[in-house]
XYZ file of C-alpha atoms in Angstrom:
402
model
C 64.692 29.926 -41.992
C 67.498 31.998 -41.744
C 68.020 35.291 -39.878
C 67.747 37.234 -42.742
C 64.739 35.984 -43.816
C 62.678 36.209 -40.765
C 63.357 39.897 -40.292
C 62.496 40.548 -43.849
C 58.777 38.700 -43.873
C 58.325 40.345 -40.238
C 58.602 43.789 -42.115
C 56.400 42.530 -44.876
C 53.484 41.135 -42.167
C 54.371 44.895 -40.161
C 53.632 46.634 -43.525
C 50.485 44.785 -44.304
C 49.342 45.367 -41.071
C 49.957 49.301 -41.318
C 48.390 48.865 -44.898
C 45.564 47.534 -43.710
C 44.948 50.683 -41.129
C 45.031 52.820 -44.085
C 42.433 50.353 -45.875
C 44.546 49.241 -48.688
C 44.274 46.790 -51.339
C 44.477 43.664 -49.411
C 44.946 41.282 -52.368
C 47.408 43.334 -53.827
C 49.576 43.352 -50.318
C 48.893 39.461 -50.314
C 50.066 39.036 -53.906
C 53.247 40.844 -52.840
C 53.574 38.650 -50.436
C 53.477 35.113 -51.831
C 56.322 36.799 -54.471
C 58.641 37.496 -52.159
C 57.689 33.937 -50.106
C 58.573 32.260 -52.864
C 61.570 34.295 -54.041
C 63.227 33.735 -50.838
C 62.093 29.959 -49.611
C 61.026 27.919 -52.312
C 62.524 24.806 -53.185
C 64.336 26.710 -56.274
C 66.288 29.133 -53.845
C 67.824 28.522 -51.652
C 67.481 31.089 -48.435
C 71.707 31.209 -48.265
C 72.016 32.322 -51.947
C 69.216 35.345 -51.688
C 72.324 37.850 -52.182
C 74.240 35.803 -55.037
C 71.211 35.096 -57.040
C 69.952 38.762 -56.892
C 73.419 39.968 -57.907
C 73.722 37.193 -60.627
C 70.257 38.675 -61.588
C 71.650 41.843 -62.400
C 74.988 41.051 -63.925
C 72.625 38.632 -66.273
C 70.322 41.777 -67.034
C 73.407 44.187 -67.544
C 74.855 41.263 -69.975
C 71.310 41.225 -72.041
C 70.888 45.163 -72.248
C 74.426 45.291 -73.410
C 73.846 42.967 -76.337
C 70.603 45.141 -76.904
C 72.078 47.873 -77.130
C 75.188 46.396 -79.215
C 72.544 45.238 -81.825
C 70.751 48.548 -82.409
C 74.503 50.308 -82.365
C 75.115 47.766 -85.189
C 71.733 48.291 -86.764
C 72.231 51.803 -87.170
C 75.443 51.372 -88.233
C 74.664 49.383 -91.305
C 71.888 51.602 -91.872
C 73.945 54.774 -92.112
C 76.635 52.621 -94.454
C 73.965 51.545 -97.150
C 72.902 55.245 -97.079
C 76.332 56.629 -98.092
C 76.627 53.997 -100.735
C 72.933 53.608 -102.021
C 73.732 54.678 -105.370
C 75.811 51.530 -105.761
C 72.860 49.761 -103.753
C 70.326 51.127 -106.245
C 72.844 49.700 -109.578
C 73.113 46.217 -108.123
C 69.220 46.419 -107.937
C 69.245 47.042 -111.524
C 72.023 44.425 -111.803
C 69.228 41.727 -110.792
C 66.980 43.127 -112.787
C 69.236 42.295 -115.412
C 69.966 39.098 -114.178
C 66.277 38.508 -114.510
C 65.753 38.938 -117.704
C 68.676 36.885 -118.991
C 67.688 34.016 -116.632
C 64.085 34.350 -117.701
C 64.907 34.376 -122.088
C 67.716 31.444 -121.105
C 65.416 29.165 -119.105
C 63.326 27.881 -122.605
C 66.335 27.097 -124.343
C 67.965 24.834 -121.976
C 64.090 23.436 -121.525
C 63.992 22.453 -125.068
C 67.697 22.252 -126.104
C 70.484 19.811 -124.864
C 72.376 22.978 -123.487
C 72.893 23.639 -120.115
C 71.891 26.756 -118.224
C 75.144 28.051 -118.453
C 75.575 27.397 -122.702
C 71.963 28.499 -123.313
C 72.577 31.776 -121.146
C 75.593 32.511 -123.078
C 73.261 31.790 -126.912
C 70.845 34.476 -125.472
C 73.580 37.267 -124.450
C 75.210 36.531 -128.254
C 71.742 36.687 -129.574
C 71.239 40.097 -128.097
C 74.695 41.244 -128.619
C 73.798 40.173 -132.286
C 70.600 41.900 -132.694
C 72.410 45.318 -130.952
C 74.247 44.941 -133.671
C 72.767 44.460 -136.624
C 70.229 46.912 -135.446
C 72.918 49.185 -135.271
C 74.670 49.250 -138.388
C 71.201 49.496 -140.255
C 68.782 52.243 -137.729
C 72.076 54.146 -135.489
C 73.282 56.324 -138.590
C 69.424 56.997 -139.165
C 68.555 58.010 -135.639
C 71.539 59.787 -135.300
C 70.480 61.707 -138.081
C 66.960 61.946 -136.218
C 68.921 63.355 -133.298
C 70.797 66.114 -135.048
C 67.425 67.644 -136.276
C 65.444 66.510 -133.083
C 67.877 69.352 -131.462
C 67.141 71.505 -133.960
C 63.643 71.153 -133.980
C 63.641 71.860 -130.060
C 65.498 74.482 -130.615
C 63.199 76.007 -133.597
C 59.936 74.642 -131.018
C 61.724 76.792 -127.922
C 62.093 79.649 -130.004
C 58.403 79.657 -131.699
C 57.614 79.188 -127.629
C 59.542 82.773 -127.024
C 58.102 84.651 -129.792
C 54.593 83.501 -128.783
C 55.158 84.289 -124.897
C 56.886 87.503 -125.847
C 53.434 88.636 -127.016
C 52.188 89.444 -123.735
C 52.983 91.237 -120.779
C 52.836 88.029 -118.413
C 55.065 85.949 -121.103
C 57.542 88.917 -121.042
C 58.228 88.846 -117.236
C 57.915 84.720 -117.424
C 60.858 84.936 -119.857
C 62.710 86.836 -117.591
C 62.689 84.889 -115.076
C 64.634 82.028 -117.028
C 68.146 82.172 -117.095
C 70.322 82.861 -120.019
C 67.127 84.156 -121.611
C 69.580 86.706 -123.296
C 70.570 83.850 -125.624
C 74.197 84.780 -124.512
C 76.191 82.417 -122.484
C 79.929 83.271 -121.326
C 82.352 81.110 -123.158
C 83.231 79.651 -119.390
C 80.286 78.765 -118.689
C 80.159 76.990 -122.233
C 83.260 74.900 -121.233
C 81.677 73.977 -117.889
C 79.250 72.995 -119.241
C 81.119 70.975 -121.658
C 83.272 69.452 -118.636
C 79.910 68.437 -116.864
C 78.283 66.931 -119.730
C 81.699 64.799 -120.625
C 81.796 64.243 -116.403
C 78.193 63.007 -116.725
C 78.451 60.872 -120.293
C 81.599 58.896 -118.700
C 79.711 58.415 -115.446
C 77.018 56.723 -117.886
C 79.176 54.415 -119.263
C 80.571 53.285 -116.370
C 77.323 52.700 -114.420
C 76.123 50.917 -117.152
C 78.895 48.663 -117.585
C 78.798 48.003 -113.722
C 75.012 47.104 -114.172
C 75.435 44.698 -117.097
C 78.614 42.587 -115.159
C 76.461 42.860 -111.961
C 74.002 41.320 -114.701
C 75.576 38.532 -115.965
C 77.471 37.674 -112.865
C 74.307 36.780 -111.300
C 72.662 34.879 -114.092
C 75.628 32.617 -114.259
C 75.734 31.261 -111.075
C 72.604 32.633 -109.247
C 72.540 29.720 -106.909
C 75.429 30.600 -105.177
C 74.243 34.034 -104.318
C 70.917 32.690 -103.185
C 72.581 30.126 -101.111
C 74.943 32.666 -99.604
C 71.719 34.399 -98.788
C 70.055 31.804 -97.015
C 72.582 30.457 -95.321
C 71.860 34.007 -93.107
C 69.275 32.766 -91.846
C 68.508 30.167 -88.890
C 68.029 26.372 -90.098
C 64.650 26.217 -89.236
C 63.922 29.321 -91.452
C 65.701 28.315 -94.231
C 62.562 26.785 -96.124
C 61.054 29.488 -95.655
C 63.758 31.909 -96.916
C 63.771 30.027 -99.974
C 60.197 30.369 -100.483
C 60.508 34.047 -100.615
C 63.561 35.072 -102.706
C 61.531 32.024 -105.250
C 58.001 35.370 -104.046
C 61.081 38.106 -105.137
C 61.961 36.557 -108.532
C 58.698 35.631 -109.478
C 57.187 39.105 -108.959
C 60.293 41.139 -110.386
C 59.615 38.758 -113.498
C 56.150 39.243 -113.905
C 56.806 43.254 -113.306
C 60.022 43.180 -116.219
C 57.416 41.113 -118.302
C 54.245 44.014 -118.104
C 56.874 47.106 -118.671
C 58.226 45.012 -121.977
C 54.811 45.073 -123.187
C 53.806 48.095 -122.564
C 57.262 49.934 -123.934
C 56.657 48.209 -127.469
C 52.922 48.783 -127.301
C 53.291 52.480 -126.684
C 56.733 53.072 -128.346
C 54.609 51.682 -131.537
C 51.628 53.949 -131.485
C 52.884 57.256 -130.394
C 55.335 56.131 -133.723
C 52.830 55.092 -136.093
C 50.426 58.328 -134.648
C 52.865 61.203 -134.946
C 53.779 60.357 -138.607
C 50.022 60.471 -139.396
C 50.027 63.438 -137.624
C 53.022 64.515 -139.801
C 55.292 65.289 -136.771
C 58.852 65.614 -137.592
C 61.424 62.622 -136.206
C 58.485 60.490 -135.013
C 60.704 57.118 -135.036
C 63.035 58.804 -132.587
C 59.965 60.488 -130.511
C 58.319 56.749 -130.625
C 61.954 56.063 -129.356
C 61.693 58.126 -126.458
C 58.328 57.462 -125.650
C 58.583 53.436 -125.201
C 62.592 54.054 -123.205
C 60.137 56.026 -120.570
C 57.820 53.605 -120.677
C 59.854 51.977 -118.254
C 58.938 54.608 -115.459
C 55.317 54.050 -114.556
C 53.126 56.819 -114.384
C 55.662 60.023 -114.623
C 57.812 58.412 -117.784
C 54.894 58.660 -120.105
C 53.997 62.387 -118.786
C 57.246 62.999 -119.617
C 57.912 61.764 -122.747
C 55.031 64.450 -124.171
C 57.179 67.235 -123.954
C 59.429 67.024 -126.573
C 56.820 66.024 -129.112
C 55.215 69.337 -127.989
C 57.979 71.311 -128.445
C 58.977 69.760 -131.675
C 55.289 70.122 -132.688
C 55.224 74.192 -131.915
C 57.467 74.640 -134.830
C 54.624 73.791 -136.904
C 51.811 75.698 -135.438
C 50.280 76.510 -131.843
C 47.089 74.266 -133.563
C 49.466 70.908 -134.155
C 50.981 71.618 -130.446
C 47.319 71.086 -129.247
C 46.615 67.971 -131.512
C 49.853 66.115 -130.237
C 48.749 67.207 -126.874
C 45.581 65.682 -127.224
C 46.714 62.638 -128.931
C 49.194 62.105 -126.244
C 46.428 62.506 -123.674
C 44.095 59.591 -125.673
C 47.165 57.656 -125.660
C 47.859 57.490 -121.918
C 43.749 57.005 -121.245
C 43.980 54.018 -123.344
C 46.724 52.647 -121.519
C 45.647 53.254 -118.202
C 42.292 51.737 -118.806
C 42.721 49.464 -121.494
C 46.368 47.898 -122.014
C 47.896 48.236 -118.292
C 44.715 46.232 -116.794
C 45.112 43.428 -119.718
C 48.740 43.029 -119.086
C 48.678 43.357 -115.006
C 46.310 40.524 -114.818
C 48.547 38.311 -116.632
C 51.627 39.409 -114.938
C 51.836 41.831 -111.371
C 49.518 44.519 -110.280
C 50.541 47.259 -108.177
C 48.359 50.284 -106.893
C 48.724 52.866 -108.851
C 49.183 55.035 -105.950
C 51.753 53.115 -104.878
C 53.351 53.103 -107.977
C 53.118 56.950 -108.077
C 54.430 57.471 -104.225
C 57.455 55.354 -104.915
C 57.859 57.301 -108.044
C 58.345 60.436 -106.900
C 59.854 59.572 -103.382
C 62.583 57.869 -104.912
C 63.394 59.894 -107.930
C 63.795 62.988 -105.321
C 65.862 61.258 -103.029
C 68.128 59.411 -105.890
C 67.144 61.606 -109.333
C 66.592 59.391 -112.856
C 68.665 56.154 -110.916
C 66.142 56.024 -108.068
C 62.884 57.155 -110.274
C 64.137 53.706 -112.678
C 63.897 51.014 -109.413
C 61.647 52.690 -107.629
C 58.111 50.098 -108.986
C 60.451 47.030 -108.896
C 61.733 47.921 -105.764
C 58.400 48.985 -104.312
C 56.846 45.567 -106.086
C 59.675 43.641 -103.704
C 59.114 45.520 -100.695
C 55.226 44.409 -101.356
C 56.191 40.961 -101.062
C 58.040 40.638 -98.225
C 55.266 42.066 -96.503
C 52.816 39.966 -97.765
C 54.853 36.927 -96.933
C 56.866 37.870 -94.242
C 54.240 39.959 -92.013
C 50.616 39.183 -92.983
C 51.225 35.618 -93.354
C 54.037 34.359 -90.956
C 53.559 37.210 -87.810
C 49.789 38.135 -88.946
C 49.273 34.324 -89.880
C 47.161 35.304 -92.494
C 46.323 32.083 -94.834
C 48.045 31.520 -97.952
C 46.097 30.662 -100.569
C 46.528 27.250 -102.399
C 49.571 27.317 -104.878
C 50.449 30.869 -104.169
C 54.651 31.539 -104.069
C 54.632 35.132 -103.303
């Protein structure tokens, strides 16, 4: 043993034996001992490399902190970069959801057809660029129609609304408290807000076109993105991967699927209900009403308003009875039509569904209250799959994807 070595386990056996005056831990001191033993003269160490193999120790410790710390660095780096672009984030979302659906209406035709996947996708975005169409020429000049006099009849509703509230002391000093309550508006202010509203219609457009090429791009060739996304991850995991963007699709599907059926549903009856209850523009407020259909929970609350206001033109007493017919609508729906349809397609908690609601429509406005239950049905899954099963090793049960 080498010089070094002897003086070092002589001041180990000196410090046991002063440890042991002071009635110490023996096994603890003996523990120590056999560490440092075997650090120093095992077969492993050589006695003549202690001082290289303790500083190769810590230059191999520096290197593996460093790479630590250049992977969180990194992390938080792309973290701050989706942030300043998550509007763009949140279109591409809406992009696959797009995708989806085309996928989705294109996969019976080339099951029953001779045409490929390719072909039948482009019959089914003809098909719906045909029915746009035809729609179009025959209901747009009528529902434009329906528009012009829907902002009339708000109008006429917000000013019935005013007289009534101007009746009382409390509606007086409410009224007050809204701007421009004057009914005058500075003809500045009228051309900004003729700039903002051209700013905002433009903006529109050109999110929407972005959406429907994000769309189609990835129903053509949807294997190439998927690829590109699993060749991220480690060969071994690769199966796996797969597994779970086939989990992503499948749930986003059944989720498109459920909000289809309940936008017709609903967009039918509140039609069919306010022209018994001889509301003015019910096709357009039926319109409305099945377009906000798409936001769980909050579109439907919304979509009352107008039908409200449009109904206080005609009497406080048919405000009440659209109110109340609203009301029956959204019961039956919550306990009647949404558990039918979740069972044959996804089911989320509602409370989920609400939290993700509002969380993302006051972080992102109307673009982040649109993915927020699609996005919130993903996130779902990939904790399902990815946590509870493969970390968790929860069991999957037979034939499930997601």
């Amino acid at each position: 043993m080498c010089l070094f070595c002897t003086k070092f386990l002589l001041q180990i056996e000196d410090d046991k034996n002063i440890a042991s005056r002071k009635r110490f831990n023996d096994s603890i001191l003996q523990k120590y001992l056999i560490r440092v033993r075997y650090l120093i003269c095992c077969e492993k160490v050589n006695c003549k490399e202690v001082g290289h193999v303790s500083q190769q120790n810590i230059w191999e410790y520096l290197k593996r902190l460093l790479i630590a710390v250049g992977i969180i660095g990194l992390f938080v780096v792309l973290l701050l970069f989706a942030w300043a672009i998550i509007d763009v984030l949140l279109l591409i979302f809406l992009g696959l959801l797009l995708a989806v659906v085309l996928r989705t209406l294109a996969k019976p035709i080339a099951r029953y057809t001779p045409l490929s996947a390719q072909w039948s996708l482009v019959v089914v975005v003809l098909l719906i660029v045909a029915v746009i169409g035809i729609g179009g020429w025959f209901f747009i000049p009528e529902v434009l129609s329906q528009i012009e006099l829907f902002v009339q009849q708000i109008q006429l509703g917000i000013n019935q609304l005013q007289t009534f509230l101007a009746q009382y002391n409390w509606g007086q000093q409410l009224l007050e408290q809204v701007p421009g309550g004057d009914g005058g508006l500075p003809i500045s202010n009228l051309f900004n807000q003729f700039v903002d509203a051209f700013a905002l219609t433009l903006e529109g457009l050109a999110n929407t076109l972005f959406v429907i090429f994000i769309g189609i791009f990835l129903a053509v060739e949807p294997n190439l993105y998927r690829n590109g996304l699993i060749n991220l991850v480690p060969p071994r995991g690769r199966d796996r991967a797969q597994e779970v963007i086939a989990g992503v699709i499948q749930i986003l599907r059944g989720w498109l699927l459920g909000r289809v059926i309940s936008m017709i549903a609903i967009g039918i009856v509140v039609g069919v209900g306010l022209t018994i209850l001889g509301v003015p523009l019910a096709l357009i407020l039926g319109i409305i009403t099945g377009l906000l259909e798409f936001i769980p929970v909050v579109g439907p609350i919304l979509s009352a308003f107008p039908a409200i206001i449009i109904a206080i033109s005609q009497g406080f007493m048919q405000a009440v009875y659209v109110a109340i017919f609203y009301l029956v609508v959204q019961q039956l729906e919550g306990n009647v039509l949404t558990p039918v349809v979740q069972e044959k397609t996804v089911s989320l908690p509602p409370a989920v569904t609400l939290v993700a609601v509002l969380a993302m429509g006051g972080l992102f406005g109307v673009l982040g209250a649109l993915v927020a239950t699609p996005l919130a049905a993903v996130i779902m899954v990939l904790i399902k799959m990815l946590y509870v099963q493969d970390i968790l090793g929860s069991p999957r049960k037979a034939g499930e994807n997601r």
